[in-house]
Amino acid sequence: MPSLHHWQSEWVWLSVWAPRLFCSEVYSVMHIFQESHGLCYVSLLQKMVASGDTDKDEGLDFEEFSKYLKEHEKKLKLTFKSLDKNQDGRIDAKEIQQSLKDMGINLTDRDAETILNSIDADGTMSVDWNEWREHFLFNPADNLQEIIRYWKHSTVLDIGDSLTIPDEFTEEEKTTGIWWKHLVSGGVAGAVSRTGTAPLDRMKVFMQVHSSKSNKISLVGGFKQMIKEGGVASLWRGNGVNVIKIAPETAIKFMAYEQYKKLLAKDGGKIQSHERFMAGSLAGATAQTAIYPMEVMKTRLTLRKTGQYSGMFDCAKKILKKEGLKAFYKGYVPNILGIIPYAGIDLAVYETLKNAWLSKYAKDTANPGVLVLLGCGTISSTCGQLASYPLALVRTRMQAQASMEGSEQVSMSKLVKKTMQKEGFFGLYRGILPNFMKVIPAVSISYVVYEYMRSGLGISK
């Protein structure tokens, strides 16, 4: 029987003489391959062409095919290494069983042996790299469980902003219910992180609204002013609402994300990067629309003077009575518009950094380690904030307009124009210093708490 490597060579030979391979032109080759191996590869071929077709012309040229093979083989190597627990160069049934157990799937000894036997070509009851490679090389696998599990981003890292695209969860995590433990862990981590960095967050909002060319507020001066007016406890004003809104927003965003992915994804649920971005942005917009009144209350409570509101409900009652229901959506448009640059750049930078690390350093495992993960998350979030910050400032000023005496009620475009005229372009970045200062502590706190919560809820690595 011809080996896989024989047919690989035949395929490469064909692609040299025929610069463009379309599905219809290689079916005959794949039928021979099918007869030799007893498997149906027609639908598999279509998936492989879709995976390697970078220029989207429904075919593979030699460069695309070679690139696909190299990249796919590297992913297979990473997966093989992650399954090979004792690093002896072979995978046995126990290692398969343990790896799936770590992902929340409990297999019997018989089931693990069945999986092993389907790959084990030489009957040794273990699988070496060559057997693994030969079995899976022509099976497109873009979202390897190993890489997804190690490269969690938005669930792990909370910097106080609500514009991130939701995390991907593996099918096993969804079916076994582990996903909700990740969300709970992320929610608790976010609550602790936001509470720990609340003084810097309040300073950011304070400077966004009150700082200007004629009224410059320094970091030290701002803190002194806030403490003098309301005491040390006043540094945490607005934090209660900021923490409370984590739960409903996370739940709505996750559920909406799953639905939007189903609507946008093609090829039986396989989602491309641009589709993921669209689904995430729409999910973020849906969640923000639902919880936006809490965003307005958070800003009002953050800026309140001593005695102005007794709490969240009193704040909501007074806003409704004096300004009407419409006031709860002040600044909604710039907030929604801010999702696109923040989430888009955050995702793009994070994916770029992840792929760069995997290409250069991932030889034995896809696990980047804590420092790399935190570094990538911090850099990508910072880049996202830089792009969306002017919209965040406009949103905050619009939310705060009615609470400021003598403040003119203006639209988003007029507010941007007015700010540019009076303060210049950098006036749109008022308060960005405390915002950047909170990123590293926020990321660090959320990661540590997230790991403790994972351990407490029994989520193994």
PDB file of C-alpha atoms in Angstrom, residues 102-308:
ATOM      1  CA  ASP A 102      -7.622  17.819  32.203  1.00  0.00           C
ATOM      2  CA  MET A 103     -10.029  19.294  29.656  1.00  0.00           C
ATOM      3  CA  GLY A 104     -13.085  18.026  31.524  1.00  0.00           C
ATOM      4  CA  ILE A 105     -13.704  14.793  29.591  1.00  0.00           C
ATOM      5  CA  ASN A 106     -13.692  11.536  31.543  1.00  0.00           C
ATOM      6  CA  LEU A 107     -12.878   8.491  29.397  1.00  0.00           C
ATOM      7  CA  THR A 108     -12.911   4.836  30.355  1.00  0.00           C
ATOM      8  CA  ASP A 109      -9.756   2.782  29.783  1.00  0.00           C
ATOM      9  CA  ARG A 110     -11.510   1.082  26.878  1.00  0.00           C
ATOM     10  CA  ASP A 111     -12.428   4.381  25.210  1.00  0.00           C
ATOM     11  CA  ALA A 112      -8.850   5.659  25.522  1.00  0.00           C
ATOM     12  CA  GLU A 113      -7.538   2.433  23.988  1.00  0.00           C
ATOM     13  CA  THR A 114     -10.049   2.750  21.121  1.00  0.00           C
ATOM     14  CA  ILE A 115      -8.753   6.234  20.322  1.00  0.00           C
ATOM     15  CA  LEU A 116      -5.174   4.995  20.522  1.00  0.00           C
ATOM     16  CA  ASN A 117      -5.842   2.010  18.256  1.00  0.00           C
ATOM     17  CA  SER A 118      -7.292   4.302  15.571  1.00  0.00           C
ATOM     18  CA  ILE A 119      -3.897   6.052  15.329  1.00  0.00           C
ATOM     19  CA  ASP A 120      -1.525   3.215  16.238  1.00  0.00           C
ATOM     20  CA  ALA A 121      -0.319   1.890  12.866  1.00  0.00           C
ATOM     21  CA  ASP A 122       2.311  -0.619  14.077  1.00  0.00           C
ATOM     22  CA  GLY A 123       0.289  -2.288  16.852  1.00  0.00           C
ATOM     23  CA  THR A 124       2.634  -1.318  19.714  1.00  0.00           C
ATOM     24  CA  MET A 125      -0.207   0.186  21.830  1.00  0.00           C
ATOM     25  CA  SER A 126       1.550   3.540  21.702  1.00  0.00           C
ATOM     26  CA  VAL A 127       1.864   6.316  19.113  1.00  0.00           C
ATOM     27  CA  ASP A 128       5.139   7.924  18.086  1.00  0.00           C
ATOM     28  CA  TRP A 129       5.523  11.236  16.254  1.00  0.00           C
ATOM     29  CA  ASN A 130       5.588   9.669  12.776  1.00  0.00           C
ATOM     30  CA  GLU A 131       2.322   7.801  13.370  1.00  0.00           C
ATOM     31  CA  TRP A 132       0.703  10.922  14.829  1.00  0.00           C
ATOM     32  CA  ARG A 133       1.887  13.050  11.915  1.00  0.00           C
ATOM     33  CA  GLU A 134       0.792  10.540   9.282  1.00  0.00           C
ATOM     34  CA  HIS A 135      -2.665  10.225  10.810  1.00  0.00           C
ATOM     35  CA  PHE A 136      -3.429  13.933  11.220  1.00  0.00           C
ATOM     36  CA  LEU A 137      -1.380  15.811   8.610  1.00  0.00           C
ATOM     37  CA  PHE A 138      -4.285  16.215   6.180  1.00  0.00           C
ATOM     38  CA  ASN A 139      -6.793  17.051   8.888  1.00  0.00           C
ATOM     39  CA  PRO A 140      -7.170  20.864   9.169  1.00  0.00           C
ATOM     40  CA  ALA A 141      -7.256  21.921  12.832  1.00  0.00           C
ATOM     41  CA  ASP A 142      -7.162  25.677  13.223  1.00  0.00           C
ATOM     42  CA  ASN A 143      -8.281  26.004  16.842  1.00  0.00           C
ATOM     43  CA  LEU A 144      -6.208  23.492  18.751  1.00  0.00           C
ATOM     44  CA  GLN A 145      -7.515  22.961  22.280  1.00  0.00           C
ATOM     45  CA  GLU A 146      -4.015  23.293  23.679  1.00  0.00           C
ATOM     46  CA  ILE A 147      -3.449  26.767  22.269  1.00  0.00           C
ATOM     47  CA  ILE A 148      -6.930  27.995  23.179  1.00  0.00           C
ATOM     48  CA  ARG A 149      -6.582  26.819  26.777  1.00  0.00           C
ATOM     49  CA  TYR A 150      -3.210  28.444  27.379  1.00  0.00           C
ATOM     50  CA  TRP A 151      -3.874  31.692  25.522  1.00  0.00           C
ATOM     51  CA  LYS A 152      -6.945  32.928  27.384  1.00  0.00           C
ATOM     52  CA  HIS A 153      -7.052  36.703  27.199  1.00  0.00           C
ATOM     53  CA  SER A 154     -10.160  38.727  28.028  1.00  0.00           C
ATOM     54  CA  THR A 155     -11.458  36.339  30.706  1.00  0.00           C
ATOM     55  CA  VAL A 156      -8.123  36.402  32.520  1.00  0.00           C
ATOM     56  CA  LEU A 157      -7.130  40.043  32.199  1.00  0.00           C
ATOM     57  CA  ASP A 158      -9.469  42.766  33.444  1.00  0.00           C
ATOM     58  CA  ILE A 159      -8.328  46.373  33.148  1.00  0.00           C
ATOM     59  CA  GLY A 160     -11.679  47.917  34.023  1.00  0.00           C
ATOM     60  CA  ASP A 161     -12.852  48.513  30.454  1.00  0.00           C
ATOM     61  CA  SER A 162     -15.815  46.636  29.034  1.00  0.00           C
ATOM     62  CA  LEU A 163     -14.946  46.642  25.345  1.00  0.00           C
ATOM     63  CA  THR A 164     -12.976  43.402  24.973  1.00  0.00           C
ATOM     64  CA  ILE A 165     -14.086  40.591  22.665  1.00  0.00           C
ATOM     65  CA  PRO A 166     -15.239  37.510  24.621  1.00  0.00           C
ATOM     66  CA  ASP A 167     -12.964  34.499  24.948  1.00  0.00           C
ATOM     67  CA  GLU A 168     -13.226  31.347  22.886  1.00  0.00           C
ATOM     68  CA  PHE A 169     -14.165  28.178  24.752  1.00  0.00           C
ATOM     69  CA  THR A 170     -13.528  24.701  23.428  1.00  0.00           C
ATOM     70  CA  GLU A 171     -16.466  22.410  22.662  1.00  0.00           C
ATOM     71  CA  GLU A 172     -15.403  20.225  25.585  1.00  0.00           C
ATOM     72  CA  GLU A 173     -15.490  23.204  27.946  1.00  0.00           C
ATOM     73  CA  LYS A 174     -18.986  24.053  26.732  1.00  0.00           C
ATOM     74  CA  THR A 175     -20.408  20.540  26.976  1.00  0.00           C
ATOM     75  CA  THR A 176     -18.883  19.795  30.384  1.00  0.00           C
ATOM     76  CA  GLY A 177     -19.877  23.124  31.938  1.00  0.00           C
ATOM     77  CA  ILE A 178     -16.314  24.250  32.642  1.00  0.00           C
ATOM     78  CA  TRP A 179     -16.984  27.461  30.697  1.00  0.00           C
ATOM     79  CA  TRP A 180     -19.150  28.927  33.476  1.00  0.00           C
ATOM     80  CA  LYS A 181     -16.363  28.255  36.009  1.00  0.00           C
ATOM     81  CA  HIS A 182     -14.001  30.251  33.785  1.00  0.00           C
ATOM     82  CA  LEU A 183     -16.546  33.084  33.604  1.00  0.00           C
ATOM     83  CA  VAL A 184     -17.092  33.066  37.366  1.00  0.00           C
ATOM     84  CA  SER A 185     -13.324  33.045  37.949  1.00  0.00           C
ATOM     85  CA  GLY A 186     -12.924  35.929  35.517  1.00  0.00           C
ATOM     86  CA  GLY A 187     -15.780  37.853  37.133  1.00  0.00           C
ATOM     87  CA  VAL A 188     -14.371  37.551  40.639  1.00  0.00           C
ATOM     88  CA  ALA A 189     -10.890  38.434  39.366  1.00  0.00           C
ATOM     89  CA  GLY A 190     -12.325  41.494  37.638  1.00  0.00           C
ATOM     90  CA  ALA A 191     -14.162  42.597  40.779  1.00  0.00           C
ATOM     91  CA  VAL A 192     -11.012  42.370  42.920  1.00  0.00           C
ATOM     92  CA  SER A 193      -8.904  44.020  40.213  1.00  0.00           C
ATOM     93  CA  ARG A 194     -11.304  46.937  39.737  1.00  0.00           C
ATOM     94  CA  THR A 195     -11.568  47.462  43.474  1.00  0.00           C
ATOM     95  CA  GLY A 196      -7.784  47.497  43.820  1.00  0.00           C
ATOM     96  CA  THR A 197      -7.352  50.094  41.069  1.00  0.00           C
ATOM     97  CA  ALA A 198     -10.522  52.123  41.779  1.00  0.00           C
ATOM     98  CA  PRO A 199      -8.649  55.253  43.006  1.00  0.00           C
ATOM     99  CA  LEU A 200      -6.785  55.482  39.683  1.00  0.00           C
ATOM    100  CA  ASP A 201     -10.014  54.875  37.788  1.00  0.00           C
ATOM    101  CA  ARG A 202     -11.757  57.671  39.693  1.00  0.00           C
ATOM    102  CA  MET A 203      -8.794  59.968  39.017  1.00  0.00           C
ATOM    103  CA  LYS A 204      -9.067  59.184  35.300  1.00  0.00           C
ATOM    104  CA  VAL A 205     -12.769  60.143  35.217  1.00  0.00           C
ATOM    105  CA  PHE A 206     -12.094  63.235  37.371  1.00  0.00           C
ATOM    106  CA  MET A 207      -9.400  64.443  34.961  1.00  0.00           C
ATOM    107  CA  GLN A 208     -11.465  63.587  31.860  1.00  0.00           C
ATOM    108  CA  VAL A 209     -14.284  65.835  33.041  1.00  0.00           C
ATOM    109  CA  HIS A 210     -12.626  68.637  35.021  1.00  0.00           C
ATOM    110  CA  SER A 211      -9.089  68.981  33.627  1.00  0.00           C
ATOM    111  CA  SER A 212      -8.420  71.524  30.872  1.00  0.00           C
ATOM    112  CA  LYS A 213      -5.781  74.023  29.725  1.00  0.00           C
ATOM    113  CA  SER A 214      -7.142  76.627  32.121  1.00  0.00           C
ATOM    114  CA  ASN A 215      -7.687  74.125  34.955  1.00  0.00           C
ATOM    115  CA  LYS A 216      -4.732  71.743  34.947  1.00  0.00           C
ATOM    116  CA  ILE A 217      -5.058  68.912  37.451  1.00  0.00           C
ATOM    117  CA  SER A 218      -1.977  66.934  38.430  1.00  0.00           C
ATOM    118  CA  LEU A 219      -2.108  63.385  39.732  1.00  0.00           C
ATOM    119  CA  VAL A 220      -1.040  64.351  43.264  1.00  0.00           C
ATOM    120  CA  GLY A 221      -3.171  67.487  43.279  1.00  0.00           C
ATOM    121  CA  GLY A 222      -6.231  65.554  42.132  1.00  0.00           C
ATOM    122  CA  PHE A 223      -5.880  62.951  44.883  1.00  0.00           C
ATOM    123  CA  LYS A 224      -5.405  65.662  47.511  1.00  0.00           C
ATOM    124  CA  GLN A 225      -8.520  67.451  46.269  1.00  0.00           C
ATOM    125  CA  MET A 226     -10.642  64.279  46.379  1.00  0.00           C
ATOM    126  CA  ILE A 227      -9.417  63.254  49.852  1.00  0.00           C
ATOM    127  CA  LYS A 228      -9.992  66.782  51.193  1.00  0.00           C
ATOM    128  CA  GLU A 229     -13.556  66.807  49.860  1.00  0.00           C
ATOM    129  CA  GLY A 230     -14.675  63.345  50.945  1.00  0.00           C
ATOM    130  CA  GLY A 231     -11.924  61.524  52.830  1.00  0.00           C
ATOM    131  CA  VAL A 232      -9.922  58.476  51.789  1.00  0.00           C
ATOM    132  CA  ALA A 233     -13.075  56.400  51.242  1.00  0.00           C
ATOM    133  CA  SER A 234     -14.140  58.828  48.510  1.00  0.00           C
ATOM    134  CA  LEU A 235     -11.399  57.395  46.272  1.00  0.00           C
ATOM    135  CA  TRP A 236     -13.657  54.348  45.770  1.00  0.00           C
ATOM    136  CA  ARG A 237     -16.776  56.251  44.713  1.00  0.00           C
ATOM    137  CA  GLY A 238     -18.512  54.524  41.807  1.00  0.00           C
ATOM    138  CA  ASN A 239     -16.674  51.252  42.349  1.00  0.00           C
ATOM    139  CA  GLY A 240     -19.777  49.441  43.599  1.00  0.00           C
ATOM    140  CA  VAL A 241     -21.625  49.861  40.295  1.00  0.00           C
ATOM    141  CA  ASN A 242     -18.426  49.123  38.366  1.00  0.00           C
ATOM    142  CA  VAL A 243     -18.199  45.745  40.119  1.00  0.00           C
ATOM    143  CA  ILE A 244     -21.914  44.910  40.040  1.00  0.00           C
ATOM    144  CA  LYS A 245     -22.168  45.365  36.270  1.00  0.00           C
ATOM    145  CA  ILE A 246     -19.508  42.699  35.599  1.00  0.00           C
ATOM    146  CA  ALA A 247     -21.913  39.763  36.054  1.00  0.00           C
ATOM    147  CA  PRO A 248     -24.785  40.818  33.755  1.00  0.00           C
ATOM    148  CA  GLU A 249     -22.449  42.209  31.112  1.00  0.00           C
ATOM    149  CA  THR A 250     -20.278  39.070  31.010  1.00  0.00           C
ATOM    150  CA  ALA A 251     -23.312  36.769  30.795  1.00  0.00           C
ATOM    151  CA  ILE A 252     -25.024  38.794  28.054  1.00  0.00           C
ATOM    152  CA  LYS A 253     -21.818  39.227  26.087  1.00  0.00           C
ATOM    153  CA  PHE A 254     -20.990  35.507  26.193  1.00  0.00           C
ATOM    154  CA  MET A 255     -24.488  34.348  25.205  1.00  0.00           C
ATOM    155  CA  ALA A 256     -24.751  36.952  22.434  1.00  0.00           C
ATOM    156  CA  TYR A 257     -21.282  36.042  21.157  1.00  0.00           C
ATOM    157  CA  GLU A 258     -22.212  32.383  20.771  1.00  0.00           C
ATOM    158  CA  GLN A 259     -25.365  33.311  18.841  1.00  0.00           C
ATOM    159  CA  TYR A 260     -23.604  35.820  16.561  1.00  0.00           C
ATOM    160  CA  LYS A 261     -20.875  33.246  15.808  1.00  0.00           C
ATOM    161  CA  LYS A 262     -23.528  30.765  14.665  1.00  0.00           C
ATOM    162  CA  LEU A 263     -25.103  33.391  12.411  1.00  0.00           C
ATOM    163  CA  LEU A 264     -21.830  34.582  10.882  1.00  0.00           C
ATOM    164  CA  ALA A 265     -19.747  31.405  10.709  1.00  0.00           C
ATOM    165  CA  LYS A 266     -19.563  29.339   7.541  1.00  0.00           C
ATOM    166  CA  ASP A 267     -18.370  25.812   6.766  1.00  0.00           C
ATOM    167  CA  GLY A 268     -20.281  24.119   9.523  1.00  0.00           C
ATOM    168  CA  GLY A 269     -19.397  26.395  12.397  1.00  0.00           C
ATOM    169  CA  LYS A 270     -15.791  27.199  11.551  1.00  0.00           C
ATOM    170  CA  ILE A 271     -15.221  30.860  12.306  1.00  0.00           C
ATOM    171  CA  GLN A 272     -12.632  33.073  10.637  1.00  0.00           C
ATOM    172  CA  SER A 273     -10.761  35.915  12.363  1.00  0.00           C
ATOM    173  CA  HIS A 274     -12.844  38.675  10.760  1.00  0.00           C
ATOM    174  CA  GLU A 275     -16.049  36.824  11.638  1.00  0.00           C
ATOM    175  CA  ARG A 276     -14.868  36.442  15.206  1.00  0.00           C
ATOM    176  CA  PHE A 277     -14.184  40.178  15.373  1.00  0.00           C
ATOM    177  CA  MET A 278     -17.643  40.988  13.967  1.00  0.00           C
ATOM    178  CA  ALA A 279     -19.353  38.566  16.357  1.00  0.00           C
ATOM    179  CA  GLY A 280     -17.380  39.940  19.305  1.00  0.00           C
ATOM    180  CA  SER A 281     -18.117  43.552  18.402  1.00  0.00           C
ATOM    181  CA  LEU A 282     -21.828  42.835  18.007  1.00  0.00           C
ATOM    182  CA  ALA A 283     -21.853  40.917  21.303  1.00  0.00           C
ATOM    183  CA  GLY A 284     -20.093  43.829  23.012  1.00  0.00           C
ATOM    184  CA  ALA A 285     -22.608  46.286  21.562  1.00  0.00           C
ATOM    185  CA  THR A 286     -25.504  44.090  22.717  1.00  0.00           C
ATOM    186  CA  ALA A 287     -24.129  43.816  26.253  1.00  0.00           C
ATOM    187  CA  GLN A 288     -23.315  47.525  26.433  1.00  0.00           C
ATOM    188  CA  THR A 289     -26.829  48.443  25.281  1.00  0.00           C
ATOM    189  CA  ALA A 290     -28.330  46.304  28.040  1.00  0.00           C
ATOM    190  CA  ILE A 291     -26.160  47.581  30.909  1.00  0.00           C
ATOM    191  CA  TYR A 292     -25.429  51.121  29.703  1.00  0.00           C
ATOM    192  CA  PRO A 293     -27.608  52.844  32.364  1.00  0.00           C
ATOM    193  CA  MET A 294     -25.189  51.360  34.926  1.00  0.00           C
ATOM    194  CA  GLU A 295     -22.295  52.976  33.031  1.00  0.00           C
ATOM    195  CA  VAL A 296     -23.986  56.363  33.366  1.00  0.00           C
ATOM    196  CA  MET A 297     -24.632  55.810  37.073  1.00  0.00           C
ATOM    197  CA  LYS A 298     -21.008  54.744  37.567  1.00  0.00           C
ATOM    198  CA  THR A 299     -19.790  58.041  36.090  1.00  0.00           C
ATOM    199  CA  ARG A 300     -22.257  60.106  38.134  1.00  0.00           C
ATOM    200  CA  LEU A 301     -21.382  58.284  41.367  1.00  0.00           C
ATOM    201  CA  THR A 302     -17.664  58.594  40.634  1.00  0.00           C
ATOM    202  CA  LEU A 303     -17.958  62.371  40.216  1.00  0.00           C
ATOM    203  CA  ARG A 304     -20.500  62.982  42.983  1.00  0.00           C
ATOM    204  CA  LYS A 305     -19.865  65.356  45.840  1.00  0.00           C
ATOM    205  CA  THR A 306     -20.344  64.305  49.456  1.00  0.00           C
ATOM    206  CA  GLY A 307     -24.069  63.971  50.211  1.00  0.00           C
ATOM    207  CA  GLN A 308     -25.213  64.277  46.588  1.00  0.00           C
TER     208      GLN A 308
END
